[in-house]
Short mmCIF file of C-alpha atoms and ligand atoms in Angstrom, two decimals:
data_model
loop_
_atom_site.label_atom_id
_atom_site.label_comp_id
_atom_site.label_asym_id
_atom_site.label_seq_id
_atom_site.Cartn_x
_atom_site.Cartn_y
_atom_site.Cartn_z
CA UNK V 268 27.50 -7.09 16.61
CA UNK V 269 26.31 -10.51 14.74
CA UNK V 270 23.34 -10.28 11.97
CA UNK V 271 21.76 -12.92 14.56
CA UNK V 272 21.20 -9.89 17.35
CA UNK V 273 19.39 -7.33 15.25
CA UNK V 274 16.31 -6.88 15.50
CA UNK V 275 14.32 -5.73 12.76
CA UNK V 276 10.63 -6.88 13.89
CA UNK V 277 7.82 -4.23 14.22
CA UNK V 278 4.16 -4.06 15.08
CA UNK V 279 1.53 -2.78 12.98
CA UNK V 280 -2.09 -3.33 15.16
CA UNK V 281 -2.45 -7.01 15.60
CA UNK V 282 -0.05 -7.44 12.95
CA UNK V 283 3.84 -8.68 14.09
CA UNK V 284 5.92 -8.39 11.19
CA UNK V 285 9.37 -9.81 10.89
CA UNK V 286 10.60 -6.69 9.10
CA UNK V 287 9.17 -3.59 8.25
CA UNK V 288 9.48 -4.07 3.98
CA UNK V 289 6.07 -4.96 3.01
CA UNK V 290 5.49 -4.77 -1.77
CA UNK V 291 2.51 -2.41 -2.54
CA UNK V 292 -1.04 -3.61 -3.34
CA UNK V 293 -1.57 -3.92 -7.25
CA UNK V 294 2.50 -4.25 -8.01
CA UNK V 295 3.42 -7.47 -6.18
CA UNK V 296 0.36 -9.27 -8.34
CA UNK V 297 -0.92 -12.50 -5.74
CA UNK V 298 2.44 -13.25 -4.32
CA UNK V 299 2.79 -16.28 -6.77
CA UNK V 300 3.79 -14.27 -9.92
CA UNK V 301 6.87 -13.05 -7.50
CA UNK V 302 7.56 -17.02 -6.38
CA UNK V 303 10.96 -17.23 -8.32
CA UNK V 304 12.56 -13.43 -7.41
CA UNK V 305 11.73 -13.37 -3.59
CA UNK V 306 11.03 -16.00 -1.00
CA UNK V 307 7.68 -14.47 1.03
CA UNK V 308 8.84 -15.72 4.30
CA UNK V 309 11.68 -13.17 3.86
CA UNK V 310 8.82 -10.25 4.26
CA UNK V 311 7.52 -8.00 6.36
CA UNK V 312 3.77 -8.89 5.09
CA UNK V 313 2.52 -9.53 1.90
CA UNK V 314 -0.45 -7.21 0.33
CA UNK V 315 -2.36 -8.44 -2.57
CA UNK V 316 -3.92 -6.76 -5.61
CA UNK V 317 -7.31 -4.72 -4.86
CA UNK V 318 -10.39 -6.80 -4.36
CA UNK V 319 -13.77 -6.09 -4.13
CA UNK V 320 -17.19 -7.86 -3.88
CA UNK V 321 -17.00 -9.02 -7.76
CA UNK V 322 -14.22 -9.44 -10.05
CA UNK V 323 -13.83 -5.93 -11.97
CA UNK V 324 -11.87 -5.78 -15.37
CA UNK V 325 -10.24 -2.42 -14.67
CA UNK V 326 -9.60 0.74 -17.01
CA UNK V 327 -9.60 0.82 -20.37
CA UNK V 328 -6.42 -0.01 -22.90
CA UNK V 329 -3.37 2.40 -22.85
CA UNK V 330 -2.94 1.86 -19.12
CA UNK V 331 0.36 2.29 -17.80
CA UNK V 332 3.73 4.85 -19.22
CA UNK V 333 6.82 5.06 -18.39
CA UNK V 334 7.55 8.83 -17.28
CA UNK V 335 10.85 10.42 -16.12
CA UNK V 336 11.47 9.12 -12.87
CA UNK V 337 8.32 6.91 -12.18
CA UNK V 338 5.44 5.82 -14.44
CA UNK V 339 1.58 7.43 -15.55
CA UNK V 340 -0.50 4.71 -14.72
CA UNK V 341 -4.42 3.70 -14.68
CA UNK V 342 -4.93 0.07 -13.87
CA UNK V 343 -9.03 0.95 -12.63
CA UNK V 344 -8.42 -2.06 -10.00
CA UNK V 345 -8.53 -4.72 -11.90
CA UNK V 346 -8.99 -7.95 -9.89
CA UNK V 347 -10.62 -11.11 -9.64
CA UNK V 348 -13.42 -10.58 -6.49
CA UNK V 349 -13.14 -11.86 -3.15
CA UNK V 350 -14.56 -15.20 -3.76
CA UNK V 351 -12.23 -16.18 -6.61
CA UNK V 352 -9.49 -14.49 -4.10
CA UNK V 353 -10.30 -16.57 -1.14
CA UNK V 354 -10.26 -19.94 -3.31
CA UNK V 355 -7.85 -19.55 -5.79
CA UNK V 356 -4.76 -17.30 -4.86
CA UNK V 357 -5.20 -17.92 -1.02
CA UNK V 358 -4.29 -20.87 -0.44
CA UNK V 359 -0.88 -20.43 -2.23
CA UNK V 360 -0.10 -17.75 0.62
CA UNK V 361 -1.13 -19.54 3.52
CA UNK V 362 2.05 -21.75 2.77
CA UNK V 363 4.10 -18.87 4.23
CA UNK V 364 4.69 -17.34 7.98
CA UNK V 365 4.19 -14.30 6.49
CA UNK V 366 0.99 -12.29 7.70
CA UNK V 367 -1.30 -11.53 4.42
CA UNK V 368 -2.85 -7.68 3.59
CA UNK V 369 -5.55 -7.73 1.35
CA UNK V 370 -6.25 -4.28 0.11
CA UNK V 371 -9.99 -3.79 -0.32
CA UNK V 372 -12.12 -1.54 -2.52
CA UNK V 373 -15.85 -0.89 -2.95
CA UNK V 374 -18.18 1.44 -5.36
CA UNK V 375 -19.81 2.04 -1.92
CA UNK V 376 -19.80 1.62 1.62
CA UNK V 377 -21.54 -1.58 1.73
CA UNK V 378 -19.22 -3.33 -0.70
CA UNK V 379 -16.95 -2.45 1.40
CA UNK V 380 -18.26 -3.78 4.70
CA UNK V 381 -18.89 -7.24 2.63
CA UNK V 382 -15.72 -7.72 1.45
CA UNK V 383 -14.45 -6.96 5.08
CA UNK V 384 -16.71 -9.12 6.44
CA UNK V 385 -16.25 -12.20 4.03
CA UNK V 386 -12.32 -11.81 4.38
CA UNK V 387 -12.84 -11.84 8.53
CA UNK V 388 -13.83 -15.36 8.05
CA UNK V 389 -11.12 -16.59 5.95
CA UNK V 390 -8.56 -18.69 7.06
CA UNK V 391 -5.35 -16.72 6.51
CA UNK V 392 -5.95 -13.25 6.24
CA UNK V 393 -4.39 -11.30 8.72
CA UNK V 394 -5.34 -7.42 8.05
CA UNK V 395 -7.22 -5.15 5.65
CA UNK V 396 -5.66 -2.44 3.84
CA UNK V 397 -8.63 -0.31 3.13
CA UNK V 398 -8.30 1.56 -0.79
CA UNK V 399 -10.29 5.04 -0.10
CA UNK V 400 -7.22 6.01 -2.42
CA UNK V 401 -7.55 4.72 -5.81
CA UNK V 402 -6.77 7.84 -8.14
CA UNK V 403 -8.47 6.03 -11.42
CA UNK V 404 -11.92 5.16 -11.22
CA UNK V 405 -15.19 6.62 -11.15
CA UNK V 406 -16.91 5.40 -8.00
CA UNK V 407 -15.42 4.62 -5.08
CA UNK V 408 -11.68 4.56 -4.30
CA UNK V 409 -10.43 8.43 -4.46
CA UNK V 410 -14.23 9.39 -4.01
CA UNK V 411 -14.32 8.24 -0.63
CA UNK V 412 -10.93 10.00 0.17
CA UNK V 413 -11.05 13.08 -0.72
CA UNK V 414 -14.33 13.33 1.79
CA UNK V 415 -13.50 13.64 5.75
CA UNK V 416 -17.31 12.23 6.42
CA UNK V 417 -17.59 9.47 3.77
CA UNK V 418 -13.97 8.58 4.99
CA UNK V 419 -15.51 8.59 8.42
CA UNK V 420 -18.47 6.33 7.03
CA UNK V 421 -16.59 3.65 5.18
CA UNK V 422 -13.61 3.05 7.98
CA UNK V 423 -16.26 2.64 10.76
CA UNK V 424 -18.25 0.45 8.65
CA UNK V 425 -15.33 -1.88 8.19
CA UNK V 426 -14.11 -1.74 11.60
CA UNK V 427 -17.88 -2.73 12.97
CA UNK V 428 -17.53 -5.82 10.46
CA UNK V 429 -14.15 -7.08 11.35
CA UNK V 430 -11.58 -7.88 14.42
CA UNK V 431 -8.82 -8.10 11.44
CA UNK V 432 -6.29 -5.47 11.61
CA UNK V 433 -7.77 -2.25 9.62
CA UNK V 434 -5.21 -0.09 7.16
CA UNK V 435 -7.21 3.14 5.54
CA UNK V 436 -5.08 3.96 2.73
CA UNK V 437 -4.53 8.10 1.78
CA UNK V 438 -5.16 9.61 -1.21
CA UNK V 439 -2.31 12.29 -1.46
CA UNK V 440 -5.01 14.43 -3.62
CA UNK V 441 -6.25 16.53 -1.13
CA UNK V 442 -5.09 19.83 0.77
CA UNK V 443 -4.50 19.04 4.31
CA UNK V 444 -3.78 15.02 4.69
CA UNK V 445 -3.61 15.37 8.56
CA UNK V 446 -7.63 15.78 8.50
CA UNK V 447 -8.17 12.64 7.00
CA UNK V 448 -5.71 10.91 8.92
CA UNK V 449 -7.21 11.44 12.74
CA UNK V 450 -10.63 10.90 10.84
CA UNK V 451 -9.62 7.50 10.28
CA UNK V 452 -8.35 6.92 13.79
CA UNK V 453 -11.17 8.73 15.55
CA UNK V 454 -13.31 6.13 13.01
CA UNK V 455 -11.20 2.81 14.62
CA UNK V 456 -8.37 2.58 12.25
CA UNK V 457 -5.41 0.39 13.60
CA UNK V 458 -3.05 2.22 11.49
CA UNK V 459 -2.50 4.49 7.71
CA UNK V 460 -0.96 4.05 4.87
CA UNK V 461 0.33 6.39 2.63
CA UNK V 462 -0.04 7.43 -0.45
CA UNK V 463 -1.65 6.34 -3.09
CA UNK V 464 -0.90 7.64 -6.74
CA UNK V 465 -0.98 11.28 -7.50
CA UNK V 466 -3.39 12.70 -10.24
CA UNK V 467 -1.61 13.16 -13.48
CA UNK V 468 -1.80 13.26 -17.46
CA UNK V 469 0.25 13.00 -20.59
CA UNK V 470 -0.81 14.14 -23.90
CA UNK V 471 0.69 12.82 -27.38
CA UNK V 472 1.01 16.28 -29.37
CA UNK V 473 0.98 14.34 -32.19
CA UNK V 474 -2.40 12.93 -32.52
CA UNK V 475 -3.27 15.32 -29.24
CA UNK V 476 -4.73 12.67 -27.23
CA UNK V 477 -4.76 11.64 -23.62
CA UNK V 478 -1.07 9.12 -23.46
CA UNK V 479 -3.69 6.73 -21.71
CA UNK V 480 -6.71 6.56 -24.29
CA UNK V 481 -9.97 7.81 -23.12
CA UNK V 482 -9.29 6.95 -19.72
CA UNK V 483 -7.16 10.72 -19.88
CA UNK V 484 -5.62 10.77 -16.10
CA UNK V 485 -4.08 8.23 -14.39
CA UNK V 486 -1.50 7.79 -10.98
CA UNK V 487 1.92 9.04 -10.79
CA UNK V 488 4.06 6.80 -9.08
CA UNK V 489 7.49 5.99 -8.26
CA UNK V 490 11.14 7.98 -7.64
CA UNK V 491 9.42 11.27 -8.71
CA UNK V 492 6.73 11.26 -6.09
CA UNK V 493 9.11 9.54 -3.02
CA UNK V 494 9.53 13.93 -1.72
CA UNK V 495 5.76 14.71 -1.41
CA UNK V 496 5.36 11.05 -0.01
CA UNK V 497 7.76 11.54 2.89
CA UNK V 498 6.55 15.20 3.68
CA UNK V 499 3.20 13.79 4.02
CA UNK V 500 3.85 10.87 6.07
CA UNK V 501 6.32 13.28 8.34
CA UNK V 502 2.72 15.45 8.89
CA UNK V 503 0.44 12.03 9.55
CA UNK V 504 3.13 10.45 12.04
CA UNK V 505 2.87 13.92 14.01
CA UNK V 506 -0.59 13.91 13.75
CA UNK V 507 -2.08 10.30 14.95
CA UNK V 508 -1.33 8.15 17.25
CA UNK V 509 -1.74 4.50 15.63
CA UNK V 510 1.42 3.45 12.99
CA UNK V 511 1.93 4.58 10.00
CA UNK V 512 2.68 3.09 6.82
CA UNK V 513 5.08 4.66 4.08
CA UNK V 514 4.63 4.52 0.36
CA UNK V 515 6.06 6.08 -2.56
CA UNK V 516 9.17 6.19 -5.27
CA UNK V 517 10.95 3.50 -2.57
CA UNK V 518 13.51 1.99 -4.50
CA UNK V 519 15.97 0.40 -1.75
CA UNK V 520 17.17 0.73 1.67
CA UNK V 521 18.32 4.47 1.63
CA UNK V 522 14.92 5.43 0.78
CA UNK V 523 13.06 2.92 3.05
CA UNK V 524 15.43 4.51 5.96
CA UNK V 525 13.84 7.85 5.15
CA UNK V 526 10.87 7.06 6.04
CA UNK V 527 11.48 5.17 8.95
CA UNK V 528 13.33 7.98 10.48
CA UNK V 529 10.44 10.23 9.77
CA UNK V 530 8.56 7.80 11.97
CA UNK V 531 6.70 5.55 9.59
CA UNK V 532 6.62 1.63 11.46
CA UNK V 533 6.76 0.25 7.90
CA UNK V 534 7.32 1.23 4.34
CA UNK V 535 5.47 -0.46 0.91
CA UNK V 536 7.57 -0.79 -2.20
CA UNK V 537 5.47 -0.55 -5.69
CA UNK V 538 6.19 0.61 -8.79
CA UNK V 539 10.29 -0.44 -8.25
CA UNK V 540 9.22 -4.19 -8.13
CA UNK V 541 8.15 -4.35 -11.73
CA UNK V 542 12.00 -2.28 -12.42
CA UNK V 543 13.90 -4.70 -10.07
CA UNK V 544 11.41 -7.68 -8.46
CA UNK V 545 14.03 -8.17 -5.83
CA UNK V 546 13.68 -5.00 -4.25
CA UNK V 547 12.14 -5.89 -1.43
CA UNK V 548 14.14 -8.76 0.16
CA UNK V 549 17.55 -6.11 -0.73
CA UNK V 550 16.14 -3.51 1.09
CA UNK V 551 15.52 -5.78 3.95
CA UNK V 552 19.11 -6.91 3.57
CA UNK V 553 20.11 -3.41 3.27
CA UNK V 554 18.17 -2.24 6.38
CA UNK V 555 19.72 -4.78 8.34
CA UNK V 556 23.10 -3.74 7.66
CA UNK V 557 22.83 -0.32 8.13
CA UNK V 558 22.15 -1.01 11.84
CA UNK V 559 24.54 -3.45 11.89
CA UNK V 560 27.30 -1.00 10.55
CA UNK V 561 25.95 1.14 13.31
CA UNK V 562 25.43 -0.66 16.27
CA UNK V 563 21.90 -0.56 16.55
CA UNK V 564 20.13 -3.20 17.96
CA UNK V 565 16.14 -2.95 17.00
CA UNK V 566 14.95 -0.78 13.67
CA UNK V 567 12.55 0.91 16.36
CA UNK V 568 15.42 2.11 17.30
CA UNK V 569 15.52 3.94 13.92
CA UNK V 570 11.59 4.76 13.59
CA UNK V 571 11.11 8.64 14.59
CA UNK V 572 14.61 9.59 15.10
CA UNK V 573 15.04 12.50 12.75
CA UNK V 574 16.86 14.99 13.92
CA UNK V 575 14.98 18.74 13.92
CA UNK V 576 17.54 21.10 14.95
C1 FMN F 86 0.54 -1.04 -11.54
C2 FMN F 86 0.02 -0.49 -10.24
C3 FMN F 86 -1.12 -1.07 -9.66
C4 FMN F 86 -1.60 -0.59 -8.44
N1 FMN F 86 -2.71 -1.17 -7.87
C5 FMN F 86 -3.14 -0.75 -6.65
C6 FMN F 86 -4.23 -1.39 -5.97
O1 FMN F 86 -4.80 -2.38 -6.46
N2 FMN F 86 -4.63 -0.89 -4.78
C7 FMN F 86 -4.00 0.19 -4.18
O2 FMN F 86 -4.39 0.62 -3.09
N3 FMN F 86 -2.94 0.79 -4.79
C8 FMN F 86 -2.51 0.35 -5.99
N4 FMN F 86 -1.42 0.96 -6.58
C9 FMN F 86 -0.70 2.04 -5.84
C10 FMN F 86 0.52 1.47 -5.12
O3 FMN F 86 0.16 0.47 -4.19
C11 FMN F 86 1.30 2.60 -4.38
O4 FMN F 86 0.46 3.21 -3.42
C12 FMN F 86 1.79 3.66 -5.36
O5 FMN F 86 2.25 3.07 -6.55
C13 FMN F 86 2.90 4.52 -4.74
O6 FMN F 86 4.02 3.73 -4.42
P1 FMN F 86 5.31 3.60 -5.41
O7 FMN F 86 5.76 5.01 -5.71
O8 FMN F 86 6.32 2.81 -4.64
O9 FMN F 86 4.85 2.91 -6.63
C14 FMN F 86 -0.93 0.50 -7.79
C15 FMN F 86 0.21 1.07 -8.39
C16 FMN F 86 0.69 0.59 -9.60
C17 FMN F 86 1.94 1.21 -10.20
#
């Protein structure tokens, strides 16, 4: 079979992505700071730092450690507001086929609907991905996820505010994901991501102090988290009936294939960008040739296929 006749396009909503590699909100920067590692065109999508109503100077110092097999991390969604977004790091994306994510966050349910709203009318902006996830601030992000109703509340608020393609994304900190997954589709949610960080700490037994300064917890991320990850997105993909989105410890193709078998439509890479900033575009190159070696025409071939028995 030639490269040409493989097909590795899937659909996400509205959304038709040219692959399904898309980098992680708040590890790919604006696109631009990735400009000489990976062309964008090359991409599934592209999904941009978290941005709210206002520009928000995130945690506190002592924000991000390196940890066995990932990194301990509290970034407190630092970005620079939706208006600054719209005029400044916009435009540099539009230059590309590629459709643009912005991920979105809010201290409450109106910020939320704002943002959603202001982004609807920008030229440009192709979907939302919605942060109910964040694991490191106070109000908002996490607060909204770990809460079936105020889920409810802040996905159907966006989704009366916007035709744009709407992505709640899952806070792994909870008991049961599956309940907050059909909560977001019963609430008009065009597909799921997941997960966000998980909930952890270091402490220096030294001076006994939190490893991040007085913000104390922050996200795990990366390889160490890529087992829970899949085992949750295996329970969501059973459980809904819009796409889902895969995240966590993705560090190539092997991993990305993972999920797709366990019936994720697409996969988000995060922390490995800032280990290896090609890691996208080689996982797309690695996807493709594993259904090249195989004969497979189309990666939805791929998507779903694991094997129970
Ligand atoms: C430095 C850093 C910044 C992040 N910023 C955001 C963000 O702005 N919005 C968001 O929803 N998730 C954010 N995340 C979470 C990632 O998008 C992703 O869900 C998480 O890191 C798990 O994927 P990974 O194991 O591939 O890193 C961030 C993660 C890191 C490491």
């Amino acid at each position: 079979m030639s490269s040409q006749a493989v097909d590795l396009s899937v659909s996400i909503g509205k959304l038709k992505l040219k692959n399904p590699v898309i980098p992680a909100a708040g590890t790919f920067g604006y696109g631009e700071e990735f400009a000489n590692f990976v062309d964008i065109n090359e991409l599934g999508a592209v999904i941009v730092k978290g941005t709210g109503l206002y520009p928000r100077l995130g945690s506190f110092e002592h924000r991000f450690l390196e940890i066995p097999g990932g990194s301990l991390c509290t970034i407190g969604l630092q970005g620079v507001g939706v208006e600054v977004f719209i005029k400044e790091k916009l435009p540099y994306l539009r230059r590309f086929s590629t459709p643009v994510i912005v991920n979105i966050v809010g201290d409450d349910i109106d910020e939320f609907a704002q943002v959603a709203e202001i982004l609807s009318r920008a030229e440009g902006v192709a979907g939302l991905e919605v942060n109910i996830s964040c694991p490191n601030v106070e109000k908002g992000g996490m607060h909204f996820g770990v809460d079936p109703e105020a889920t409810f509340e802040v996905v159907r608020a966006i989704r009366n505010n916007t035709d744009l393609t709407v992505i709640p994304k899952l806070t792994p900190n909870v008991t049961d994901i599956t309940i907050f997954a059909k909560v977001c589709e019963e609430a008009g949610a065009d597909a799921i991501s997941l997960i966000n960080g998980l909930v952890g700490m270091a402490i220096d037994i030294n001076t006994r102090r939190s490893k991040l300064g007085k913000n104390l917890t922050g996200g795990v991320t990366g390889p160490c988290i890529k087992p829970i990850a899949l085992r949750m997105v295996w329970q969501v993909v059973h459980t809904v009936s819009i796409p889902v989105i895969g995240i966590g410890g993705i560090t190539g193709a092997e991993d990305a294939l993972e999920f797709l078998v366990a019936g994720a439509t697409a996969i988000e890479i995060g922390t490995y960008n800032l280990i290896e900033p090609k890691v996208t575009i080689k996982t797309v190159q690695g996807i493709k040739q594993y259904l090249i070696d195989r004969g497979i025409n189309s990666v939805n071939e791929i998507i779903g296929s694991m094997v129970l028995s």
